Amino acid sequence: MTRNNLHYVNWNSIAKPKASGGLDIHRFSIWRRVLIAKLAAHFYTKHHSLCVSFFQAKYGNRQQVFLFKRGDSYVWQLICHSGDLIIDKMKWKICSGLSCSVLHDPWITNIPLIRWPTFINVMIELPLHVSTFLLDDHWDVCKLSCFFGEALVQRIISLPRLPCSAPDIWTWQSTDSSRIPTSMLYKDLFPAASSSLTWMWKLKCQLRFQTFLWRLYQNSLPTFTWLASRRLPDKINCPWGCADPEDLNHIFCKCLFVKDVFTYLYASLPASSM
């Protein structure tokens, strides 16, 4: 409460995606982090640009990809804070296979083979690059079978590919696209609501009514019980003569006066609308 204004719902509840119980208003501090994640993805994938070349030359030889130290530039610190949003969420889409390491790069899933349990033949030394498993622009099944089990070979064969004449590209794991899905990144930062509210926003009604239903879900209507929790009124009982406290359950289910109003409204509706 500031001066004469009363806030029924706190800002953190409003600035959530609708699927998480909010009004889909972006919280600037989180949205800024998501937007900077694009720069982090460009650095991680060594995108061909002057900015990435500068940061790669200055910070690209560190043991961890997104590691900052005291005295590093503020922009680099922002990139590092957003790096965890894209780590383990990208993988190579194989074209020529020359740019992708078999063991150390993610190309089957978003997790590199070196971090998998043993699904490979450890008695044979793996090739350096994925291009070794390609023959005439197709997967060399015989060579794959020498290093991987049958189930993993079938999974590799089913991977979407581009012609060998094209260079390998980084893609987002869930969309198989090279574009960074910023809206998806933002929504993933919020847990889903305990009960889905998507039906409410699909109703063919005025936005004012949808907002009213949302406030009802948030328990943010100014009932006497709600106001008493803010230490405002002296009484909490229903003003229409009921002995029960006025809360949402009482207003919409138990109040005799409201029941009479609903009955009158129902009786006054034209027969064609029933």
PDB file of C-alpha atoms in Angstrom:
ATOM      1  CA  MET A   1       0.000   0.000   0.000  1.00  0.00           C
ATOM      2  CA  THR A   2       1.532   3.309  -1.102  1.00  0.00           C
ATOM      3  CA  ARG A   3      -0.239   6.557  -0.179  1.00  0.00           C
ATOM      4  CA  ASN A   4      -3.839   6.063  -1.321  1.00  0.00           C
ATOM      5  CA  ASN A   5      -3.180   3.070  -3.584  1.00  0.00           C
ATOM      6  CA  LEU A   6      -3.888  -0.519  -2.575  1.00  0.00           C
ATOM      7  CA  HIS A   7      -2.141  -3.294  -4.500  1.00  0.00           C
ATOM      8  CA  TYR A   8      -4.312  -6.402  -4.634  1.00  0.00           C
ATOM      9  CA  VAL A   9      -1.682  -8.636  -6.288  1.00  0.00           C
ATOM     10  CA  ASN A  10       2.085  -8.315  -5.965  1.00  0.00           C
ATOM     11  CA  TRP A  11       4.172  -7.587  -9.038  1.00  0.00           C
ATOM     12  CA  ASN A  12       5.923 -10.973  -9.052  1.00  0.00           C
ATOM     13  CA  SER A  13       2.554 -12.724  -9.438  1.00  0.00           C
ATOM     14  CA  ILE A  14       1.515 -10.420 -12.286  1.00  0.00           C
ATOM     15  CA  ALA A  15       4.805 -10.662 -14.192  1.00  0.00           C
ATOM     16  CA  LYS A  16       4.502 -14.366 -14.960  1.00  0.00           C
ATOM     17  CA  PRO A  17       3.408 -16.208 -18.104  1.00  0.00           C
ATOM     18  CA  LYS A  18      -0.293 -16.994 -18.246  1.00  0.00           C
ATOM     19  CA  ALA A  19       0.453 -20.717 -17.985  1.00  0.00           C
ATOM     20  CA  SER A  20       2.129 -19.996 -14.638  1.00  0.00           C
ATOM     21  CA  GLY A  21      -0.778 -17.984 -13.262  1.00  0.00           C
ATOM     22  CA  GLY A  22       0.269 -14.461 -14.282  1.00  0.00           C
ATOM     23  CA  LEU A  23      -0.815 -11.872 -16.834  1.00  0.00           C
ATOM     24  CA  ASP A  24       2.058 -12.524 -19.265  1.00  0.00           C
ATOM     25  CA  ILE A  25       3.762  -9.208 -18.510  1.00  0.00           C
ATOM     26  CA  HIS A  26       7.537  -9.466 -18.819  1.00  0.00           C
ATOM     27  CA  ARG A  27       9.636  -8.791 -15.743  1.00  0.00           C
ATOM     28  CA  PHE A  28      12.431  -6.601 -17.074  1.00  0.00           C
ATOM     29  CA  SER A  29      15.265  -8.086 -14.997  1.00  0.00           C
ATOM     30  CA  ILE A  30      14.478 -11.621 -16.220  1.00  0.00           C
ATOM     31  CA  TRP A  31      13.640 -10.574 -19.785  1.00  0.00           C
ATOM     32  CA  ARG A  32      16.981  -8.753 -20.041  1.00  0.00           C
ATOM     33  CA  ARG A  33      18.741 -11.951 -18.985  1.00  0.00           C
ATOM     34  CA  VAL A  34      16.863 -13.893 -21.677  1.00  0.00           C
ATOM     35  CA  LEU A  35      17.792 -11.370 -24.366  1.00  0.00           C
ATOM     36  CA  ILE A  36      21.456 -11.484 -23.348  1.00  0.00           C
ATOM     37  CA  ALA A  37      21.236 -15.279 -23.652  1.00  0.00           C
ATOM     38  CA  LYS A  38      21.286 -14.672 -27.418  1.00  0.00           C
ATOM     39  CA  LEU A  39      24.776 -13.187 -27.068  1.00  0.00           C
ATOM     40  CA  ALA A  40      25.754 -16.116 -24.843  1.00  0.00           C
ATOM     41  CA  ALA A  41      24.541 -18.539 -27.524  1.00  0.00           C
ATOM     42  CA  HIS A  42      26.554 -16.715 -30.199  1.00  0.00           C
ATOM     43  CA  PHE A  43      29.667 -16.940 -28.024  1.00  0.00           C
ATOM     44  CA  TYR A  44      29.035 -20.624 -27.230  1.00  0.00           C
ATOM     45  CA  THR A  45      28.570 -21.535 -30.897  1.00  0.00           C
ATOM     46  CA  LYS A  46      31.412 -19.239 -32.058  1.00  0.00           C
ATOM     47  CA  HIS A  47      29.154 -17.202 -34.301  1.00  0.00           C
ATOM     48  CA  HIS A  48      30.976 -15.321 -37.067  1.00  0.00           C
ATOM     49  CA  SER A  49      30.749 -11.712 -35.940  1.00  0.00           C
ATOM     50  CA  LEU A  50      33.134  -9.011 -34.753  1.00  0.00           C
ATOM     51  CA  CYS A  51      31.673  -8.972 -31.239  1.00  0.00           C
ATOM     52  CA  VAL A  52      32.015 -12.746 -30.794  1.00  0.00           C
ATOM     53  CA  SER A  53      35.537 -12.697 -32.239  1.00  0.00           C
ATOM     54  CA  PHE A  54      36.528 -10.081 -29.663  1.00  0.00           C
ATOM     55  CA  PHE A  55      35.115 -12.028 -26.713  1.00  0.00           C
ATOM     56  CA  GLN A  56      36.542 -15.320 -28.015  1.00  0.00           C
ATOM     57  CA  ALA A  57      40.005 -13.778 -28.248  1.00  0.00           C
ATOM     58  CA  LYS A  58      39.801 -12.387 -24.718  1.00  0.00           C
ATOM     59  CA  TYR A  59      37.785 -15.011 -22.802  1.00  0.00           C
ATOM     60  CA  GLY A  60      37.573 -18.063 -25.071  1.00  0.00           C
ATOM     61  CA  ASN A  61      40.517 -20.011 -23.624  1.00  0.00           C
ATOM     62  CA  ARG A  62      39.129 -20.484 -20.106  1.00  0.00           C
ATOM     63  CA  GLN A  63      38.467 -23.895 -18.611  1.00  0.00           C
ATOM     64  CA  GLN A  64      34.751 -23.221 -18.219  1.00  0.00           C
ATOM     65  CA  VAL A  65      32.877 -21.616 -21.080  1.00  0.00           C
ATOM     66  CA  PHE A  66      31.052 -18.973 -19.039  1.00  0.00           C
ATOM     67  CA  LEU A  67      33.489 -18.011 -16.295  1.00  0.00           C
ATOM     68  CA  PHE A  68      34.176 -14.444 -15.257  1.00  0.00           C
ATOM     69  CA  LYS A  69      36.789 -13.065 -12.912  1.00  0.00           C
ATOM     70  CA  ARG A  70      37.213  -9.858 -11.026  1.00  0.00           C
ATOM     71  CA  GLY A  71      38.062  -7.069 -13.418  1.00  0.00           C
ATOM     72  CA  ASP A  72      36.334  -8.598 -16.457  1.00  0.00           C
ATOM     73  CA  SER A  73      34.106  -6.333 -18.523  1.00  0.00           C
ATOM     74  CA  TYR A  74      30.537  -5.775 -17.362  1.00  0.00           C
ATOM     75  CA  VAL A  75      29.136  -7.055 -20.668  1.00  0.00           C
ATOM     76  CA  TRP A  76      31.073 -10.303 -20.289  1.00  0.00           C
ATOM     77  CA  GLN A  77      29.706 -10.721 -16.757  1.00  0.00           C
ATOM     78  CA  LEU A  78      26.157 -10.294 -18.083  1.00  0.00           C
ATOM     79  CA  ILE A  79      26.822 -12.920 -20.763  1.00  0.00           C
ATOM     80  CA  CYS A  80      28.141 -15.340 -18.127  1.00  0.00           C
ATOM     81  CA  HIS A  81      25.050 -14.823 -15.945  1.00  0.00           C
ATOM     82  CA  SER A  82      22.886 -15.814 -18.937  1.00  0.00           C
ATOM     83  CA  GLY A  83      25.096 -18.689 -20.053  1.00  0.00           C
ATOM     84  CA  ASP A  84      23.317 -21.308 -17.950  1.00  0.00           C
ATOM     85  CA  LEU A  85      20.135 -20.653 -19.949  1.00  0.00           C
ATOM     86  CA  ILE A  86      21.660 -22.093 -23.120  1.00  0.00           C
ATOM     87  CA  ILE A  87      24.191 -24.633 -21.821  1.00  0.00           C
ATOM     88  CA  ASP A  88      22.963 -28.207 -22.446  1.00  0.00           C
ATOM     89  CA  LYS A  89      20.070 -26.918 -24.583  1.00  0.00           C
ATOM     90  CA  MET A  90      21.821 -26.765 -27.964  1.00  0.00           C
ATOM     91  CA  LYS A  91      23.281 -29.409 -30.254  1.00  0.00           C
ATOM     92  CA  TRP A  92      24.895 -29.776 -33.658  1.00  0.00           C
ATOM     93  CA  LYS A  93      22.820 -30.498 -36.737  1.00  0.00           C
ATOM     94  CA  ILE A  94      25.071 -32.673 -38.849  1.00  0.00           C
ATOM     95  CA  CYS A  95      25.743 -31.655 -42.443  1.00  0.00           C
ATOM     96  CA  SER A  96      29.345 -32.340 -43.426  1.00  0.00           C
ATOM     97  CA  GLY A  97      30.297 -33.519 -39.930  1.00  0.00           C
ATOM     98  CA  LEU A  98      33.684 -31.802 -40.134  1.00  0.00           C
ATOM     99  CA  SER A  99      33.016 -29.302 -37.339  1.00  0.00           C
ATOM    100  CA  CYS A 100      31.566 -31.728 -34.805  1.00  0.00           C
ATOM    101  CA  SER A 101      33.601 -33.849 -32.401  1.00  0.00           C
ATOM    102  CA  VAL A 102      32.221 -37.358 -31.857  1.00  0.00           C
ATOM    103  CA  LEU A 103      32.885 -37.417 -28.117  1.00  0.00           C
ATOM    104  CA  HIS A 104      33.018 -33.828 -26.897  1.00  0.00           C
ATOM    105  CA  ASP A 105      30.255 -32.086 -28.876  1.00  0.00           C
ATOM    106  CA  PRO A 106      26.490 -32.608 -28.478  1.00  0.00           C
ATOM    107  CA  TRP A 107      25.124 -34.008 -31.760  1.00  0.00           C
ATOM    108  CA  ILE A 108      22.858 -36.965 -30.936  1.00  0.00           C
ATOM    109  CA  THR A 109      21.202 -35.171 -28.025  1.00  0.00           C
ATOM    110  CA  ASN A 110      22.093 -32.017 -26.143  1.00  0.00           C
ATOM    111  CA  ILE A 111      24.490 -34.056 -23.964  1.00  0.00           C
ATOM    112  CA  PRO A 112      27.930 -34.983 -25.420  1.00  0.00           C
ATOM    113  CA  LEU A 113      28.725 -38.692 -25.691  1.00  0.00           C
ATOM    114  CA  ILE A 114      31.575 -38.335 -23.217  1.00  0.00           C
ATOM    115  CA  ARG A 115      28.974 -37.657 -20.491  1.00  0.00           C
ATOM    116  CA  TRP A 116      26.757 -40.618 -21.435  1.00  0.00           C
ATOM    117  CA  PRO A 117      26.752 -44.023 -19.773  1.00  0.00           C
ATOM    118  CA  THR A 118      28.615 -46.662 -21.813  1.00  0.00           C
ATOM    119  CA  PHE A 119      26.637 -47.126 -25.031  1.00  0.00           C
ATOM    120  CA  ILE A 120      29.762 -47.324 -27.167  1.00  0.00           C
ATOM    121  CA  ASN A 121      32.506 -49.856 -27.829  1.00  0.00           C
ATOM    122  CA  VAL A 122      35.219 -48.741 -25.413  1.00  0.00           C
ATOM    123  CA  MET A 123      37.730 -51.196 -26.876  1.00  0.00           C
ATOM    124  CA  ILE A 124      37.971 -49.220 -30.139  1.00  0.00           C
ATOM    125  CA  GLU A 125      39.222 -45.652 -30.379  1.00  0.00           C
ATOM    126  CA  LEU A 126      36.500 -43.370 -31.687  1.00  0.00           C
ATOM    127  CA  PRO A 127      37.131 -41.101 -34.698  1.00  0.00           C
ATOM    128  CA  LEU A 128      37.656 -37.423 -34.057  1.00  0.00           C
ATOM    129  CA  HIS A 129      34.845 -36.027 -36.207  1.00  0.00           C
ATOM    130  CA  VAL A 130      31.356 -37.163 -37.150  1.00  0.00           C
ATOM    131  CA  SER A 131      32.282 -36.878 -40.837  1.00  0.00           C
ATOM    132  CA  THR A 132      33.979 -40.286 -40.496  1.00  0.00           C
ATOM    133  CA  PHE A 133      30.531 -41.907 -40.220  1.00  0.00           C
ATOM    134  CA  LEU A 134      29.283 -40.400 -43.498  1.00  0.00           C
ATOM    135  CA  LEU A 135      29.598 -42.090 -46.888  1.00  0.00           C
ATOM    136  CA  ASP A 136      28.233 -40.584 -50.110  1.00  0.00           C
ATOM    137  CA  ASP A 137      26.060 -38.121 -48.186  1.00  0.00           C
ATOM    138  CA  HIS A 138      24.495 -40.936 -46.106  1.00  0.00           C
ATOM    139  CA  TRP A 139      25.239 -42.532 -42.771  1.00  0.00           C
ATOM    140  CA  ASP A 140      27.693 -45.424 -43.007  1.00  0.00           C
ATOM    141  CA  VAL A 141      25.704 -48.009 -41.045  1.00  0.00           C
ATOM    142  CA  CYS A 142      28.500 -50.599 -41.082  1.00  0.00           C
ATOM    143  CA  LYS A 143      30.992 -48.167 -39.574  1.00  0.00           C
ATOM    144  CA  LEU A 144      28.452 -46.921 -37.018  1.00  0.00           C
ATOM    145  CA  SER A 145      27.792 -50.514 -35.941  1.00  0.00           C
ATOM    146  CA  CYS A 146      31.475 -50.971 -35.160  1.00  0.00           C
ATOM    147  CA  PHE A 147      31.361 -48.265 -32.489  1.00  0.00           C
ATOM    148  CA  PHE A 148      27.751 -48.072 -31.263  1.00  0.00           C
ATOM    149  CA  GLY A 149      25.019 -50.467 -30.200  1.00  0.00           C
ATOM    150  CA  GLU A 150      22.052 -51.232 -32.451  1.00  0.00           C
ATOM    151  CA  ALA A 151      19.618 -48.933 -30.622  1.00  0.00           C
ATOM    152  CA  LEU A 152      22.024 -45.996 -30.773  1.00  0.00           C
ATOM    153  CA  VAL A 153      22.771 -46.632 -34.452  1.00  0.00           C
ATOM    154  CA  GLN A 154      19.057 -46.469 -35.251  1.00  0.00           C
ATOM    155  CA  ARG A 155      18.786 -43.213 -33.343  1.00  0.00           C
ATOM    156  CA  ILE A 156      21.727 -41.696 -35.223  1.00  0.00           C
ATOM    157  CA  ILE A 157      20.265 -42.737 -38.580  1.00  0.00           C
ATOM    158  CA  SER A 158      16.975 -41.035 -37.700  1.00  0.00           C
ATOM    159  CA  LEU A 159      18.651 -37.679 -36.968  1.00  0.00           C
ATOM    160  CA  PRO A 160      17.573 -34.867 -39.328  1.00  0.00           C
ATOM    161  CA  ARG A 161      20.402 -33.848 -41.641  1.00  0.00           C
ATOM    162  CA  LEU A 162      21.323 -31.376 -44.327  1.00  0.00           C
ATOM    163  CA  PRO A 163      23.426 -32.148 -47.432  1.00  0.00           C
ATOM    164  CA  CYS A 164      27.139 -32.736 -46.866  1.00  0.00           C
ATOM    165  CA  SER A 165      27.977 -29.672 -48.938  1.00  0.00           C
ATOM    166  CA  ALA A 166      26.607 -27.463 -46.159  1.00  0.00           C
ATOM    167  CA  PRO A 167      28.528 -26.741 -42.938  1.00  0.00           C
ATOM    168  CA  ASP A 168      27.336 -28.108 -39.596  1.00  0.00           C
ATOM    169  CA  ILE A 169      25.042 -25.750 -37.699  1.00  0.00           C
ATOM    170  CA  TRP A 170      24.056 -25.320 -34.075  1.00  0.00           C
ATOM    171  CA  THR A 171      20.349 -25.820 -33.351  1.00  0.00           C
ATOM    172  CA  TRP A 172      18.079 -25.533 -30.346  1.00  0.00           C
ATOM    173  CA  GLN A 173      17.341 -28.979 -28.909  1.00  0.00           C
ATOM    174  CA  SER A 174      13.558 -28.638 -28.538  1.00  0.00           C
ATOM    175  CA  THR A 175      12.849 -26.831 -31.832  1.00  0.00           C
ATOM    176  CA  ASP A 176      15.618 -28.100 -34.159  1.00  0.00           C
ATOM    177  CA  SER A 177      16.040 -24.506 -35.327  1.00  0.00           C
ATOM    178  CA  SER A 178      19.095 -22.270 -35.295  1.00  0.00           C
ATOM    179  CA  ARG A 179      17.035 -19.399 -33.864  1.00  0.00           C
ATOM    180  CA  ILE A 180      17.017 -18.901 -30.090  1.00  0.00           C
ATOM    181  CA  PRO A 181      13.396 -19.180 -28.794  1.00  0.00           C
ATOM    182  CA  THR A 182      13.450 -16.263 -26.345  1.00  0.00           C
ATOM    183  CA  SER A 183       9.776 -16.598 -25.390  1.00  0.00           C
ATOM    184  CA  MET A 184      10.264 -20.296 -24.601  1.00  0.00           C
ATOM    185  CA  LEU A 185      13.375 -19.485 -22.561  1.00  0.00           C
ATOM    186  CA  TYR A 186      11.418 -16.921 -20.548  1.00  0.00           C
ATOM    187  CA  LYS A 187       8.513 -19.274 -19.842  1.00  0.00           C
ATOM    188  CA  ASP A 188      10.852 -22.085 -18.794  1.00  0.00           C
ATOM    189  CA  LEU A 189      12.107 -19.906 -15.940  1.00  0.00           C
ATOM    190  CA  PHE A 190       8.693 -20.077 -14.263  1.00  0.00           C
ATOM    191  CA  PRO A 191       7.104 -23.240 -12.837  1.00  0.00           C
ATOM    192  CA  ALA A 192       3.726 -24.176 -14.270  1.00  0.00           C
ATOM    193  CA  ALA A 193       0.649 -23.332 -12.199  1.00  0.00           C
ATOM    194  CA  SER A 194      -0.858 -26.061 -10.042  1.00  0.00           C
ATOM    195  CA  SER A 195      -4.035 -25.854 -12.139  1.00  0.00           C
ATOM    196  CA  SER A 196      -4.063 -24.859 -15.789  1.00  0.00           C
ATOM    197  CA  LEU A 197      -5.583 -21.455 -16.552  1.00  0.00           C
ATOM    198  CA  THR A 198      -5.321 -21.639 -20.332  1.00  0.00           C
ATOM    199  CA  TRP A 199      -9.062 -22.299 -20.625  1.00  0.00           C
ATOM    200  CA  MET A 200      -9.770 -18.943 -18.995  1.00  0.00           C
ATOM    201  CA  TRP A 201      -7.852 -16.969 -21.611  1.00  0.00           C
ATOM    202  CA  LYS A 202      -9.556 -18.868 -24.436  1.00  0.00           C
ATOM    203  CA  LEU A 203     -13.052 -17.810 -23.385  1.00  0.00           C
ATOM    204  CA  LYS A 204     -14.890 -15.741 -25.983  1.00  0.00           C
ATOM    205  CA  CYS A 205     -15.733 -12.907 -23.641  1.00  0.00           C
ATOM    206  CA  GLN A 206     -14.556  -9.435 -22.732  1.00  0.00           C
ATOM    207  CA  LEU A 207     -11.040  -9.075 -21.391  1.00  0.00           C
ATOM    208  CA  ARG A 208     -12.507  -7.390 -18.319  1.00  0.00           C
ATOM    209  CA  PHE A 209     -14.331 -10.606 -17.389  1.00  0.00           C
ATOM    210  CA  GLN A 210     -11.202 -12.700 -17.962  1.00  0.00           C
ATOM    211  CA  THR A 211      -9.262 -10.364 -15.670  1.00  0.00           C
ATOM    212  CA  PHE A 212     -12.030 -10.714 -13.079  1.00  0.00           C
ATOM    213  CA  LEU A 213     -11.709 -14.516 -13.230  1.00  0.00           C
ATOM    214  CA  TRP A 214      -7.952 -14.171 -12.859  1.00  0.00           C
ATOM    215  CA  ARG A 215      -8.395 -12.000  -9.766  1.00  0.00           C
ATOM    216  CA  LEU A 216     -10.829 -14.577  -8.443  1.00  0.00           C
ATOM    217  CA  TYR A 217      -8.178 -17.258  -8.925  1.00  0.00           C
ATOM    218  CA  GLN A 218      -5.611 -15.052  -7.154  1.00  0.00           C
ATOM    219  CA  ASN A 219      -8.016 -14.416  -4.255  1.00  0.00           C
ATOM    220  CA  SER A 220      -7.539 -10.694  -4.750  1.00  0.00           C
ATOM    221  CA  LEU A 221     -11.127  -9.420  -4.653  1.00  0.00           C
ATOM    222  CA  PRO A 222     -11.713  -6.867  -1.849  1.00  0.00           C
ATOM    223  CA  THR A 223     -13.925  -8.995   0.405  1.00  0.00           C
ATOM    224  CA  PHE A 224     -14.168  -8.092   4.091  1.00  0.00           C
ATOM    225  CA  THR A 225     -12.043 -11.106   4.978  1.00  0.00           C
ATOM    226  CA  TRP A 226      -9.371 -10.065   2.477  1.00  0.00           C
ATOM    227  CA  LEU A 227      -9.418  -6.454   3.705  1.00  0.00           C
ATOM    228  CA  ALA A 228      -9.160  -7.662   7.302  1.00  0.00           C
ATOM    229  CA  SER A 229      -5.970  -9.493   6.366  1.00  0.00           C
ATOM    230  CA  ARG A 230      -4.643  -6.031   5.378  1.00  0.00           C
ATOM    231  CA  ARG A 231      -5.874  -4.595   8.715  1.00  0.00           C
ATOM    232  CA  LEU A 232      -8.378  -2.248   7.081  1.00  0.00           C
ATOM    233  CA  PRO A 233     -12.006  -2.892   8.244  1.00  0.00           C
ATOM    234  CA  ASP A 234     -13.245  -3.632  11.753  1.00  0.00           C
ATOM    235  CA  LYS A 235     -15.839  -6.189  10.651  1.00  0.00           C
ATOM    236  CA  ILE A 236     -15.621  -9.271   8.466  1.00  0.00           C
ATOM    237  CA  ASN A 237     -19.221 -10.531   8.391  1.00  0.00           C
ATOM    238  CA  CYS A 238     -21.388 -10.269   5.277  1.00  0.00           C
ATOM    239  CA  PRO A 239     -23.108  -6.828   5.055  1.00  0.00           C
ATOM    240  CA  TRP A 240     -26.395  -8.431   3.865  1.00  0.00           C
ATOM    241  CA  GLY A 241     -27.312  -9.863   7.250  1.00  0.00           C
ATOM    242  CA  CYS A 242     -25.481 -13.176   7.074  1.00  0.00           C
ATOM    243  CA  ALA A 243     -23.616 -14.320  10.156  1.00  0.00           C
ATOM    244  CA  ASP A 244     -20.752 -15.796   8.144  1.00  0.00           C
ATOM    245  CA  PRO A 245     -17.495 -14.018   7.248  1.00  0.00           C
ATOM    246  CA  GLU A 246     -17.537 -12.478   3.781  1.00  0.00           C
ATOM    247  CA  ASP A 247     -15.010 -14.377   1.689  1.00  0.00           C
ATOM    248  CA  LEU A 248     -15.062 -15.673  -1.884  1.00  0.00           C
ATOM    249  CA  ASN A 249     -16.713 -18.947  -0.916  1.00  0.00           C
ATOM    250  CA  HIS A 250     -19.466 -17.110   0.929  1.00  0.00           C
ATOM    251  CA  ILE A 251     -20.077 -14.567  -1.834  1.00  0.00           C
ATOM    252  CA  PHE A 252     -20.387 -17.050  -4.690  1.00  0.00           C
ATOM    253  CA  CYS A 253     -21.828 -20.109  -2.920  1.00  0.00           C
ATOM    254  CA  LYS A 254     -23.492 -19.369   0.428  1.00  0.00           C
ATOM    255  CA  CYS A 255     -24.804 -15.801   0.586  1.00  0.00           C
ATOM    256  CA  LEU A 256     -28.637 -15.881   0.464  1.00  0.00           C
ATOM    257  CA  PHE A 257     -28.848 -12.388  -1.025  1.00  0.00           C
ATOM    258  CA  VAL A 258     -26.516 -13.316  -3.892  1.00  0.00           C
ATOM    259  CA  LYS A 259     -28.501 -16.507  -4.505  1.00  0.00           C
ATOM    260  CA  ASP A 260     -31.673 -14.420  -4.851  1.00  0.00           C
ATOM    261  CA  VAL A 261     -29.881 -12.120  -7.321  1.00  0.00           C
ATOM    262  CA  PHE A 262     -28.704 -15.081  -9.404  1.00  0.00           C
ATOM    263  CA  THR A 263     -32.209 -16.565  -9.378  1.00  0.00           C
ATOM    264  CA  TYR A 264     -33.709 -13.271 -10.555  1.00  0.00           C
ATOM    265  CA  LEU A 265     -31.128 -12.892 -13.326  1.00  0.00           C
ATOM    266  CA  TYR A 266     -31.694 -16.457 -14.491  1.00  0.00           C
ATOM    267  CA  ALA A 267     -35.472 -15.951 -14.587  1.00  0.00           C
ATOM    268  CA  SER A 268     -35.117 -12.711 -16.572  1.00  0.00           C
ATOM    269  CA  LEU A 269     -33.026 -14.305 -19.324  1.00  0.00           C
ATOM    270  CA  PRO A 270     -34.832 -14.823 -22.655  1.00  0.00           C
ATOM    271  CA  ALA A 271     -35.756 -18.413 -23.411  1.00  0.00           C
ATOM    272  CA  SER A 272     -33.541 -18.471 -26.543  1.00  0.00           C
ATOM    273  CA  SER A 273     -30.377 -17.939 -24.483  1.00  0.00           C
ATOM    274  CA  MET A 274     -31.009 -20.867 -22.123  1.00  0.00           C
TER     275      MET A 274
END
